[in-house]
Coordinates of C-alpha atoms in Angstrom, one line a residue:
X15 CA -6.4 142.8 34.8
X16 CA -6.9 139.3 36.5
X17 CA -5.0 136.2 35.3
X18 CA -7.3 133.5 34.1
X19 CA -5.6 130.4 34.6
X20 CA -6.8 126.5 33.6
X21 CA -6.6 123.3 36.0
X22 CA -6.0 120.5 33.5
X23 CA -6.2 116.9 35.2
X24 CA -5.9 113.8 33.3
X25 CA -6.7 110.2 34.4
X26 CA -5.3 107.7 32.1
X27 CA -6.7 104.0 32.4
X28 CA -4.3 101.9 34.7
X29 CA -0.8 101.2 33.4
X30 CA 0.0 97.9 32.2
X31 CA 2.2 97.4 35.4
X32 CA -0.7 98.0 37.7
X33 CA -3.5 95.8 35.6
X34 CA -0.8 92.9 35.9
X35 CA -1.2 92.6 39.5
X36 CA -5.2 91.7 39.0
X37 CA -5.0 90.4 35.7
X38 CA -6.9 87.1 36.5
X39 CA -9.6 89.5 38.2
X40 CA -12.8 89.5 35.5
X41 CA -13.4 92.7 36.7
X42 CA -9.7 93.4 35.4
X43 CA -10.8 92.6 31.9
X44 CA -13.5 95.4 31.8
X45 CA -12.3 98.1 29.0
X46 CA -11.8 101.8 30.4
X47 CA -11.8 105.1 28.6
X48 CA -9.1 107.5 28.7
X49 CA -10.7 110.2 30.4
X50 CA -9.4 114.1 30.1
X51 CA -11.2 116.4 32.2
X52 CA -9.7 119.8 32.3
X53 CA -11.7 122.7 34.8
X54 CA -10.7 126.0 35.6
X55 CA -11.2 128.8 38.4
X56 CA -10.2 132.5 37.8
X57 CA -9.7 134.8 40.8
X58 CA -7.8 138.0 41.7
X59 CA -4.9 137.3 43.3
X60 CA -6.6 137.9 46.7
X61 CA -9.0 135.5 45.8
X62 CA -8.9 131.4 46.8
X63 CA -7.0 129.2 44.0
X64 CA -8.9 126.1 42.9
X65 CA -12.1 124.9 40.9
X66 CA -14.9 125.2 43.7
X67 CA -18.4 125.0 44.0
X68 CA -18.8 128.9 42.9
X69 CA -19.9 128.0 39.7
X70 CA -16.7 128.8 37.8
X71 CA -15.0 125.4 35.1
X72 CA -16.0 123.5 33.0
X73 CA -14.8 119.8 32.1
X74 CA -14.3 117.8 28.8
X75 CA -13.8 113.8 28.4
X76 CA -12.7 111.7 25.7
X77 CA -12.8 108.1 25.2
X78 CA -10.1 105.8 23.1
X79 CA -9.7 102.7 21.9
X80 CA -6.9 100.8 20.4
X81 CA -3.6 100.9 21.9
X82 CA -3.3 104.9 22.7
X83 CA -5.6 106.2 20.6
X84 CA -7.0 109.1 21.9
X85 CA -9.5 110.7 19.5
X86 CA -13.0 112.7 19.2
X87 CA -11.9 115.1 22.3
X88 CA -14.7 117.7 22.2
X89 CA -14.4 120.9 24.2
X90 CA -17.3 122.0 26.3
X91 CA -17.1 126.1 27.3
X92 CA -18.6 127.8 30.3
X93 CA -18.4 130.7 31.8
X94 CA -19.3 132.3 35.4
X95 CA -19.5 136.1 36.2
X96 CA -19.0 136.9 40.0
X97 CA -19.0 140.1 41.2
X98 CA -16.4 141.5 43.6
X99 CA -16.6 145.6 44.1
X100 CA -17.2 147.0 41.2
X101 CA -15.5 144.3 38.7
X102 CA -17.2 142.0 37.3
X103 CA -14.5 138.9 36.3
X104 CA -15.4 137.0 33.6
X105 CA -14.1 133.0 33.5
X106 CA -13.9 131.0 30.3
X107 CA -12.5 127.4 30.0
X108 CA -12.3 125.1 27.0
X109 CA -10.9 121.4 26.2
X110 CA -10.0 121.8 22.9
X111 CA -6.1 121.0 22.4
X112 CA -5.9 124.8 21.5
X113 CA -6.6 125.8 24.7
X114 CA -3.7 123.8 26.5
X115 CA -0.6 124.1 25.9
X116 CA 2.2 122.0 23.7
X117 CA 4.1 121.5 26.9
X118 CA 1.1 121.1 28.7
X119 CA -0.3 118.6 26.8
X120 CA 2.8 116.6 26.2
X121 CA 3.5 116.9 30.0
X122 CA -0.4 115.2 30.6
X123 CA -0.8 112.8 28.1
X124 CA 1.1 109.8 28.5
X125 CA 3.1 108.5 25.2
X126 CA 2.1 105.0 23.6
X127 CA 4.0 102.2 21.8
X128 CA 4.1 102.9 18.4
X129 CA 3.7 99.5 17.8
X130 CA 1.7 96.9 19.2
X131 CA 3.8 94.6 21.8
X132 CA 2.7 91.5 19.2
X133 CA 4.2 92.7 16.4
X134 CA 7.3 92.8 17.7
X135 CA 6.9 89.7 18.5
X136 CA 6.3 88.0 15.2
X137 CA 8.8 90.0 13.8
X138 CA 11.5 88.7 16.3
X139 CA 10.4 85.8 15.8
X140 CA 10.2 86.0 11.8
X141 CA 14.1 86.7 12.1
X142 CA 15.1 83.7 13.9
X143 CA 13.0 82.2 11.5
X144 CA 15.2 83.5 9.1
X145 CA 18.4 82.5 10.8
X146 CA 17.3 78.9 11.7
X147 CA 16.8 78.5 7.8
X148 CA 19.8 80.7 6.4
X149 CA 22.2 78.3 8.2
X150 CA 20.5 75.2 7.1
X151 CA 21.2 76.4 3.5
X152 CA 24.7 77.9 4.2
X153 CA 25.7 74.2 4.1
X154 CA 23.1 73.2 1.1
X155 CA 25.6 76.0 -1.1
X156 CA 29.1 75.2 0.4
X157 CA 28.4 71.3 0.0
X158 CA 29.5 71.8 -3.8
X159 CA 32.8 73.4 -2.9
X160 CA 32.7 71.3 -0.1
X161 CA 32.3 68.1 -1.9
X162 CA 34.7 69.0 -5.0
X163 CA 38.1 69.4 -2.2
X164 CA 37.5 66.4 -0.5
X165 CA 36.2 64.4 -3.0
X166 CA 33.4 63.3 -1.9
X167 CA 30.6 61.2 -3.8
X168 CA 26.8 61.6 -4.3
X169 CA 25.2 59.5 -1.8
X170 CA 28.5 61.0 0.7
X171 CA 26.8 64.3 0.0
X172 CA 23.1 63.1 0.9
X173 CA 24.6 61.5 4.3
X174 CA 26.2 65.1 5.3
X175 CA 22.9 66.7 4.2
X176 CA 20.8 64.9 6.1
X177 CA 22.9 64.7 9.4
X178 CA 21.8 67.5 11.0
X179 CA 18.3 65.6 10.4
X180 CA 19.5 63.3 12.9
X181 CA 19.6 65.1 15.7
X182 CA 16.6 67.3 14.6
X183 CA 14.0 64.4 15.0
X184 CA 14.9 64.0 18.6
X185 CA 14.9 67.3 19.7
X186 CA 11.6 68.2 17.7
X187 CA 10.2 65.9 20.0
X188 CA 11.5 66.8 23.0
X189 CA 11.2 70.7 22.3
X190 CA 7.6 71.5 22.3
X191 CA 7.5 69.8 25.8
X192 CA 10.3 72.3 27.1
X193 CA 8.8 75.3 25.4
X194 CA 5.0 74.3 26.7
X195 CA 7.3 74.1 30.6
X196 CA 10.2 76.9 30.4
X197 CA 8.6 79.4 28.0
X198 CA 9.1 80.2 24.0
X199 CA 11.6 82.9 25.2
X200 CA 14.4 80.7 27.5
X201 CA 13.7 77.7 24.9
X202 CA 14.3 79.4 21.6
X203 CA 17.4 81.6 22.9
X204 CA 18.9 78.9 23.7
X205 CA 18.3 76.6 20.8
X206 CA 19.8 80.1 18.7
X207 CA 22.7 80.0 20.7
X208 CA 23.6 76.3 19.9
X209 CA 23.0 76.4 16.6
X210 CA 24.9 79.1 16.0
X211 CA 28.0 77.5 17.2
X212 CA 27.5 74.3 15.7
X213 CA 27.2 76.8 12.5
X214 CA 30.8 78.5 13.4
X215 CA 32.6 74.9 14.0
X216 CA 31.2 73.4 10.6
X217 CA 34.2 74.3 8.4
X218 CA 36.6 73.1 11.0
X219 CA 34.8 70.1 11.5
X220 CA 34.7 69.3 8.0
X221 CA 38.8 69.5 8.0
X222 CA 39.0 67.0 10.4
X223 CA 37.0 64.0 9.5
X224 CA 33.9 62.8 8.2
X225 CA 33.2 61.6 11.9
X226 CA 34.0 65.1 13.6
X227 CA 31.8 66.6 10.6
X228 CA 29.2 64.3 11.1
X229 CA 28.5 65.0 15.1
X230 CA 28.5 68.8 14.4
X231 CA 25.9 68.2 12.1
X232 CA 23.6 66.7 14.5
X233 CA 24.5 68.6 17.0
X234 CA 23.3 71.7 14.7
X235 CA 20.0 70.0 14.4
X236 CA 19.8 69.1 17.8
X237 CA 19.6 72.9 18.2
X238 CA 17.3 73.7 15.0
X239 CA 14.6 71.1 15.9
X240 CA 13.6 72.8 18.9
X241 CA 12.4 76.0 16.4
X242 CA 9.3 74.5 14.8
X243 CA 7.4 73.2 18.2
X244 CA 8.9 76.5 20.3
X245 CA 7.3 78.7 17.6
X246 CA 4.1 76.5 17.9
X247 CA 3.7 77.3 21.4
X248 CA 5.0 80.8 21.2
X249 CA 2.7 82.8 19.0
X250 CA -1.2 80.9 20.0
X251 CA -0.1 83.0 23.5
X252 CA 0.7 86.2 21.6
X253 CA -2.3 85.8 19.0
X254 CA -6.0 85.5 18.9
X255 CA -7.1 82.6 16.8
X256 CA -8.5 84.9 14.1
X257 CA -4.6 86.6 13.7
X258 CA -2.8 82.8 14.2
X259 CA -2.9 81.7 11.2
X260 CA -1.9 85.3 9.6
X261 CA 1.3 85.3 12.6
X262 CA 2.2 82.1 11.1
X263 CA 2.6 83.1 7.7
X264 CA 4.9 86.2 8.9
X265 CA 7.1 84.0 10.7
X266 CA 6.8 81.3 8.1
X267 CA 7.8 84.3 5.6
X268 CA 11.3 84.6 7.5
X269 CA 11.9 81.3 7.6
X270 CA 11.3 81.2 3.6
X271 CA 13.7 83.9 3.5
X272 CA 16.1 82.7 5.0
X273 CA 16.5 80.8 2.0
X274 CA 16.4 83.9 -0.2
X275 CA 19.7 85.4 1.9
X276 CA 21.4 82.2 2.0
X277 CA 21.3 81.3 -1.3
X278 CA 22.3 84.7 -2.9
X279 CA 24.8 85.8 -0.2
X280 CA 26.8 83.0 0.9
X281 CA 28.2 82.5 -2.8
X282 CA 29.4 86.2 -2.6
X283 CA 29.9 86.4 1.0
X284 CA 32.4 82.8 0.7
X285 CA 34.0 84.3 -2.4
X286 CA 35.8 87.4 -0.1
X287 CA 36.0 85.9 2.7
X288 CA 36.1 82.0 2.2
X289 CA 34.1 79.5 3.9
X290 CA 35.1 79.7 7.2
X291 CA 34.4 83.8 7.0
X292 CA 31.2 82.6 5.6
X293 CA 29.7 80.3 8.8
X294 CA 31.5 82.6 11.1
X295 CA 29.4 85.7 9.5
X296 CA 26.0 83.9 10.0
X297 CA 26.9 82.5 13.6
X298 CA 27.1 86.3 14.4
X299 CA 24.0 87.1 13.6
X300 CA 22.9 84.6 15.8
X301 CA 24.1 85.8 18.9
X302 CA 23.0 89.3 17.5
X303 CA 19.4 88.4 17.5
X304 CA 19.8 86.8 20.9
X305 CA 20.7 89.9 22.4
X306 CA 17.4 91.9 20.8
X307 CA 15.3 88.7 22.0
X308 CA 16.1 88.5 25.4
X309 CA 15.9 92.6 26.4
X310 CA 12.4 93.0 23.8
X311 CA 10.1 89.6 24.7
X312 CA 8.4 87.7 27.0
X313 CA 7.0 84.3 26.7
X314 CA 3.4 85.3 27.5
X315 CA 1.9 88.6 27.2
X316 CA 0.2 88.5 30.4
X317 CA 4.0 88.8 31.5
X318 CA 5.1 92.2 29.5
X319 CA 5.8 95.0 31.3
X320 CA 5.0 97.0 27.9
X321 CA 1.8 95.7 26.4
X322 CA -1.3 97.8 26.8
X323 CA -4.2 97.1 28.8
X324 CA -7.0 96.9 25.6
X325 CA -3.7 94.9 23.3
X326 CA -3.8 92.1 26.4
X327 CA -7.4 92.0 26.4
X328 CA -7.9 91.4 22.9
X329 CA -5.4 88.6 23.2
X330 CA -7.1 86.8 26.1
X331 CA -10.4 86.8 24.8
X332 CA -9.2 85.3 21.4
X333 CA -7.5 82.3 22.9
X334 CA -9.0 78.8 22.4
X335 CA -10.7 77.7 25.8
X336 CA -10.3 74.6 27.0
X337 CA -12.9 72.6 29.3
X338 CA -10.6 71.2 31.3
X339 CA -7.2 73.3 32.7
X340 CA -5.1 69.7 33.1
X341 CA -1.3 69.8 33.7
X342 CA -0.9 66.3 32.3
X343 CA 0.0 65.4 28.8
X344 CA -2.9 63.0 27.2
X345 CA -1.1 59.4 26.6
X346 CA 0.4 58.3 23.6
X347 CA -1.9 55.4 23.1
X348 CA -4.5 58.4 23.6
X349 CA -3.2 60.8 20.8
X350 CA -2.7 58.0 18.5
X351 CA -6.1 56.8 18.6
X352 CA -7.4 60.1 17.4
X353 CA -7.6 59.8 13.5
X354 CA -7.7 64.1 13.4
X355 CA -4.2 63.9 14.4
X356 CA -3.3 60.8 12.0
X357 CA -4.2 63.5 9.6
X358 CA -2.0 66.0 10.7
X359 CA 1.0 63.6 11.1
X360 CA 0.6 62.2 7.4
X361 CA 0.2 65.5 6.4
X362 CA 4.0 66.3 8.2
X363 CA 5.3 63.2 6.7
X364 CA 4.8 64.4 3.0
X365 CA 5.5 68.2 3.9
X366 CA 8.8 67.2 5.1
X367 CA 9.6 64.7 2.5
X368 CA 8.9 67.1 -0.5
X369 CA 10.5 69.9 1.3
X370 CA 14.3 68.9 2.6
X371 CA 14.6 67.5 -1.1
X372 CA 14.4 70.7 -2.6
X373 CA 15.7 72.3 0.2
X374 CA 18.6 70.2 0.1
X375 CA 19.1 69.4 -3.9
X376 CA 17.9 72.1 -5.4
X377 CA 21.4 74.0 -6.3
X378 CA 22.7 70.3 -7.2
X379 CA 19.6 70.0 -9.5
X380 CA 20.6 73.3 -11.3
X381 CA 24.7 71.9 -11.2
X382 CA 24.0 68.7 -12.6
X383 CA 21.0 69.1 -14.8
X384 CA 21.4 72.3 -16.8
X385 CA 25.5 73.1 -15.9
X386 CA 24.7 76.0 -14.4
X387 CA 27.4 77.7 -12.2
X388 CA 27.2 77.8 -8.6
X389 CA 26.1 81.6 -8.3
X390 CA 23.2 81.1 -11.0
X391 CA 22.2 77.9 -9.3
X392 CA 21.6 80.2 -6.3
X393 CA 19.9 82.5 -8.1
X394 CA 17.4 79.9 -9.5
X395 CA 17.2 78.5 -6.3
X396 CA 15.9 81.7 -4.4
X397 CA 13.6 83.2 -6.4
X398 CA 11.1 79.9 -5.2
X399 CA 11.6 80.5 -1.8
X400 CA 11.0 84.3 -2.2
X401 CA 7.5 83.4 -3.7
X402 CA 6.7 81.0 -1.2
X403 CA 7.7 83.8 1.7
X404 CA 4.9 86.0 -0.2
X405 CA 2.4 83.5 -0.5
X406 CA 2.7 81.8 3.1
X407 CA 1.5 85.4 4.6
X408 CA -1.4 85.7 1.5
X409 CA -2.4 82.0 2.8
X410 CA -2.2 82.8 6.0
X411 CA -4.0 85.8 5.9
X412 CA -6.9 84.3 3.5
X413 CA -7.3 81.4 5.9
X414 CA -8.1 83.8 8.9
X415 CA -10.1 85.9 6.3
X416 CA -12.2 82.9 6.0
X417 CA -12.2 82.4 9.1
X418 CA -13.9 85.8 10.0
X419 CA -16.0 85.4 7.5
X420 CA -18.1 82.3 8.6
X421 CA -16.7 79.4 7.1
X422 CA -15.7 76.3 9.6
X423 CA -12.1 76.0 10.4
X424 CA -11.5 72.7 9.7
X425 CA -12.8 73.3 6.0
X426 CA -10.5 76.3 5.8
X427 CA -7.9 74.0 6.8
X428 CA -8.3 71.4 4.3
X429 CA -8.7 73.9 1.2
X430 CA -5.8 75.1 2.5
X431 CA -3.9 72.1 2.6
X432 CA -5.3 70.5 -0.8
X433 CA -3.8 73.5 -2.4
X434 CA -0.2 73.2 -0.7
X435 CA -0.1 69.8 -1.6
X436 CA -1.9 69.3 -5.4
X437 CA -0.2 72.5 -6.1
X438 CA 3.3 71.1 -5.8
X439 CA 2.9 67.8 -7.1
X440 CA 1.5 68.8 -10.4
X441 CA 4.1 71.1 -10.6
X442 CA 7.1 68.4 -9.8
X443 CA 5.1 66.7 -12.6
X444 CA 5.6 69.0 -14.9
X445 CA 9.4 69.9 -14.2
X446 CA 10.5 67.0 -16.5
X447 CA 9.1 68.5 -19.5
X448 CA 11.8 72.0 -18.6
X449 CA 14.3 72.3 -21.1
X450 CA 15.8 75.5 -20.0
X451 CA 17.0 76.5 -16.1
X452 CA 14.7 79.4 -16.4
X453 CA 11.7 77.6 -16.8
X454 CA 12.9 74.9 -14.6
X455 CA 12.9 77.6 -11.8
X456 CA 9.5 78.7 -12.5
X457 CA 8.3 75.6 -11.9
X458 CA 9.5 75.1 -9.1
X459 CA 8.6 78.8 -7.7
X460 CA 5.0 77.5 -8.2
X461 CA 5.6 74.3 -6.6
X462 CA 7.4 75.9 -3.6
X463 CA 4.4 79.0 -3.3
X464 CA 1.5 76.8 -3.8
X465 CA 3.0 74.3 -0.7
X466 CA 3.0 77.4 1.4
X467 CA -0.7 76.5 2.0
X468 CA -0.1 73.9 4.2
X469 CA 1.3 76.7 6.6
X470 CA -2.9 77.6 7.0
X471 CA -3.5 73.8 6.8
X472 CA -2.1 71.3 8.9
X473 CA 0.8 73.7 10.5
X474 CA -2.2 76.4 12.2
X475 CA -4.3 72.6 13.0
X476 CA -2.5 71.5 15.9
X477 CA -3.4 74.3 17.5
X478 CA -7.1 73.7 17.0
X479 CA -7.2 70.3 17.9
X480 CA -4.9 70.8 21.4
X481 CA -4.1 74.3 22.1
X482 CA -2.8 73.6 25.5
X483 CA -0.6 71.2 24.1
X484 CA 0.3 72.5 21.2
X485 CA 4.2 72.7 21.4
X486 CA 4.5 69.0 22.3
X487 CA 2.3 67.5 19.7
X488 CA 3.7 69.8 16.9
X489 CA 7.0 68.6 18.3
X490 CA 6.0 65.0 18.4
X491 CA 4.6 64.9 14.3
X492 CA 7.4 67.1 13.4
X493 CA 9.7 64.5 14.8
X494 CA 8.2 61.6 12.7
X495 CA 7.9 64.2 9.4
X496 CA 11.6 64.3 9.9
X497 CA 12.7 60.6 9.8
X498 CA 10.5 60.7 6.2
X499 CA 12.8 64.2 5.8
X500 CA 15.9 62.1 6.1
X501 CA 14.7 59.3 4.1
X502 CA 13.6 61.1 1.4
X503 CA 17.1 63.5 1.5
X504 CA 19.6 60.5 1.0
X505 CA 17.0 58.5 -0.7
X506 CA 17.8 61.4 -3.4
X507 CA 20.9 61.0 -3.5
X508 CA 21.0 57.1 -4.1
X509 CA 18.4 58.0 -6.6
X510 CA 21.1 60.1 -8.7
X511 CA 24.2 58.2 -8.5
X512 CA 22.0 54.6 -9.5
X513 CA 19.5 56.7 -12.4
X514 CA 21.5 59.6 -13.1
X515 CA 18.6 61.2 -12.8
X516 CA 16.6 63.2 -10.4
X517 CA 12.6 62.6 -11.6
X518 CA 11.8 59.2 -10.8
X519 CA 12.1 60.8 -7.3
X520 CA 10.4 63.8 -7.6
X521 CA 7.9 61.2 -9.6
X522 CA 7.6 59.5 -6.5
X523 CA 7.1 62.4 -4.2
X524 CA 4.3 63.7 -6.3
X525 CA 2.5 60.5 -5.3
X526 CA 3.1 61.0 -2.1
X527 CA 1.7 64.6 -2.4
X528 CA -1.3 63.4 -4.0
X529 CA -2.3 60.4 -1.7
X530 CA -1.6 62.4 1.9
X531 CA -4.3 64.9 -0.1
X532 CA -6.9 62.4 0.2
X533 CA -6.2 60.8 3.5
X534 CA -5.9 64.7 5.3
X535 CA -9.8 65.9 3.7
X536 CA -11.0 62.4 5.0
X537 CA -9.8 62.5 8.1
X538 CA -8.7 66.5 9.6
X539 CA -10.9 67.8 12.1
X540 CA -11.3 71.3 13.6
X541 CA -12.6 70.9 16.8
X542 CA -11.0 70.2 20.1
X543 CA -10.2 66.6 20.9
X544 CA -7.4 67.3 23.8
X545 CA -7.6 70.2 26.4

């Protein structure tokens, strides 16, 4: 009896490698189908091979969308009868996936990420997040050890907390402009790589001298302040602006739990293996994540060898256009003249002012105001900065729910940012009246969740306002947000060793919170003012 045999041809849309070469082609940007067409001949063995123009196949296509998904295929029979002698031969084809092999089919269809190429980036990026904050608070636990063998006071304790603030403001400034130049991927491997080190050498450095300590310290945030603005021009070129805001909250997240691992695993961690074992063991990590960085990212999509054809052209068209493609950075007299970015810089001032002091005091706080020890003072110091990982994704993804849904961005913006900063300074308000550590801690969990807003609010406005420049601007208001950082972080400490007590200064910074409130919904903006 004859063989009846089936010609499957598949013709996938162009690979990712060949749509790069004519990516800046419109025509490039046009979305194509996955087409499977599958045709079939039957013949006695004498007979000619191939699907001809005798009237025998039958074909079948299927269109997908999303990265790789290839659904709805509908199979489409036919069948020709030829006569040759006395036989009549009798041809039948289909496209269902029944009719074609396992092999077959795994042979023909091409595999697909499993993931989308930006979600591996946001949660790279989420982890260094998490590193760059872990070792910041490494040094906020081992201070109290720290402090009690070489005898140091108070306000000592505020100057070694706030080094690393030193070096931070300059290279905030400076980082956003080498990110916007080199790319997020060259600028933020290297910053890991330094920081890392100067996280290794802090326990020696602190054997030596105050002065030796000192200059680690700012070299480690020499390295850290190039994060923040590297981030800032990383994900608006891996995100549309209606996922930004949401991408900012996931790497926000790992930043917030960084403090979550610090604070419960150095006290363990430094009690088998000491606090040299301790820096040493998150330095690794660095240079682990480094490693996974470099082989798995790019600094632009447009530049991945992996990414999908239909993933890169969803990114595109969600970028912010800007009128005018100039190279050259608008002039300081420029940028300060523009009272939308006033508001943003205010906004950074009283971020970072509230912030580093409870980054930075919040296991003293515990220590010296309810005698806790130093592992349940890192207890009650995590469980905030768990919440506030939560809630800077829930904020984040609200605001670009919002955003979706109608309403403006700049008043997205400043509901978010009213929240993450009326939320916390009610709540620092309110911390006097704790007589227990337990509600102490819940306090400040709300403080530290509700401030996670601002992530939506004045963090995601920058972009808004300059997308081009969005690195160097973020780097620029970080920078003076940090000089307020180190004020208020050794202001602190003066505080405690004049008052003995910690709330006239969280008094004070509720204030703050409440007055940068006003002056940011009088003044934000949404639209673009440089491009």
């Amino acid at each position: 009896m004859a063989s009846v045999r089936s010609c499957v041809s598949v013709k996938p849309a162009a690979g990712p490698a060949r749509y790069r070469s004519a990516r800046l082609g419109a025509a490039s940007l046009e979305p194509r189908s996955l087409r499977i067409s599958a045709s079939c001949s039957s013949s006695l063995p004498s007979a000619a091979d191939g699907c001809s123009s005798r009237g025998v196949g039958c074909a079948a296509s299927s269109s997908g969308r999303g990265d790789g998904a290839v659904a709805g295929l509908v199979g489409d029979g036919g069948s020709a009868r030829r006569q040759m002698g006395r036989r009549d031969v009798a041809a039948m084809c289909s496209a269902s996936l029944d009719g074609v092999s396992h092999a077959a089919a795994a042979a023909a269809v091409p595999s697909v990420p499993a993931l989308p190429e930006r979600v591996k980036a946001v949660a790279l990026m989420a982890a260094v997040m998490l590193l760059c904050n872990a070792d910041r608070v490494v040094m906020s636990v081992a201070v109290v050890p720290l402090a009690a063998q070489h005898g140091w006071s108070s306000s000592f304790v505020g100057i070694v907390q706030s080094s690393f603030l030193w070096g931070y403001v300059f290279s905030s400034m400076v980082g956003g402009a080498l990110a916007d130049k080199y790319g997020g991927k060259k600028v933020m491997a290297g910053a890991a790589a330094l920081w890392s080190l100067a996280t290794f050498l802090t326990p020696w450095a602190a054997s030596q001298s105050a002065v030796v300590l000192l200059a680690v310290r700012v070299l480690f945030g020499i390295a850290e302040g190039v994060a923040f603005p590297t981030m800032s021009t990383f994900l608006p070129k891996w995100f549309p602006t209606h996922e930004r805001a949401t991408a900012v909250g996931i790497s926000m997240g790992g930043f917030h739990l960084g403090n979550v691992v610090s604070f419960l695993a150095t006290p363990i961690i430094m009690s088998h293996i000491g606090l040299a074992g301790t820096f040493a063991f998150f330095a690794s990590l660095g240079y682990l994540w480094i490693a996974v960085w470099l082989l798995n990212v790019e600094s632009d999509p447009i530049d991945s060898r992996t990414i999908s054809k239909s993933e890169l052209q969803l990114i595109l068209a969600g970028r912010s256009k800007s009128k005018v493609k100039g190279d050259k950075f608008p002039s300081l007299r420029e940028v300060f003249s523009k009272m939308g970015m006033w508001a943003i810089i205010v906004a950074n001032v009283i971020n970072n002012w509230g912030y580093f002091v409870l980054l930075s005091w919040m296991p003293v706080y515990f220590k010296m105001v309810y005698d806790v020890n130093l592992k349940q003072a890192a207890w009650f110091s995590a469980i905030p900065w768990a919440v506030m990982a939560l809630s800077g994704y829930v904020a984040g993804a609200s605001a670009d729910y919002l955003i979706k849904s109608g309403v403006s961005t700049v008043r997205v913006r400043k509901i978010m940012q009213s929240i993450g900063f009326i939320g916390p300074g009610v709540s620092l308000l309110c911390l006097r009246f704790a007589q227990t550590p337990s509600v102490a801690a819940v306090i400040m969990t709300a403080a530290l969740g509700l401030s996670s807003c601002s992530q939506a609010g004045y963090f995601c406005n920058v972009q808004d306002i300059a997308p081009q420049y969005a690195g160097s601007l973020h780097g620029m208001t970080n920078g003076i947000g940090v000089v307020a950082a180190i004020v208020s972080t050794v202001g602190a400490g003066y505080f405690v060793q004049w008052l003995g007590s910690f709330q006239a200064f969280l008094t004070l910074t509720a204030v703050l919170y409440f007055s940068a409130t006003i002056f940011y919904n009088t003044y934000a903006t949404g639209d673009l003012i440089f491009d």
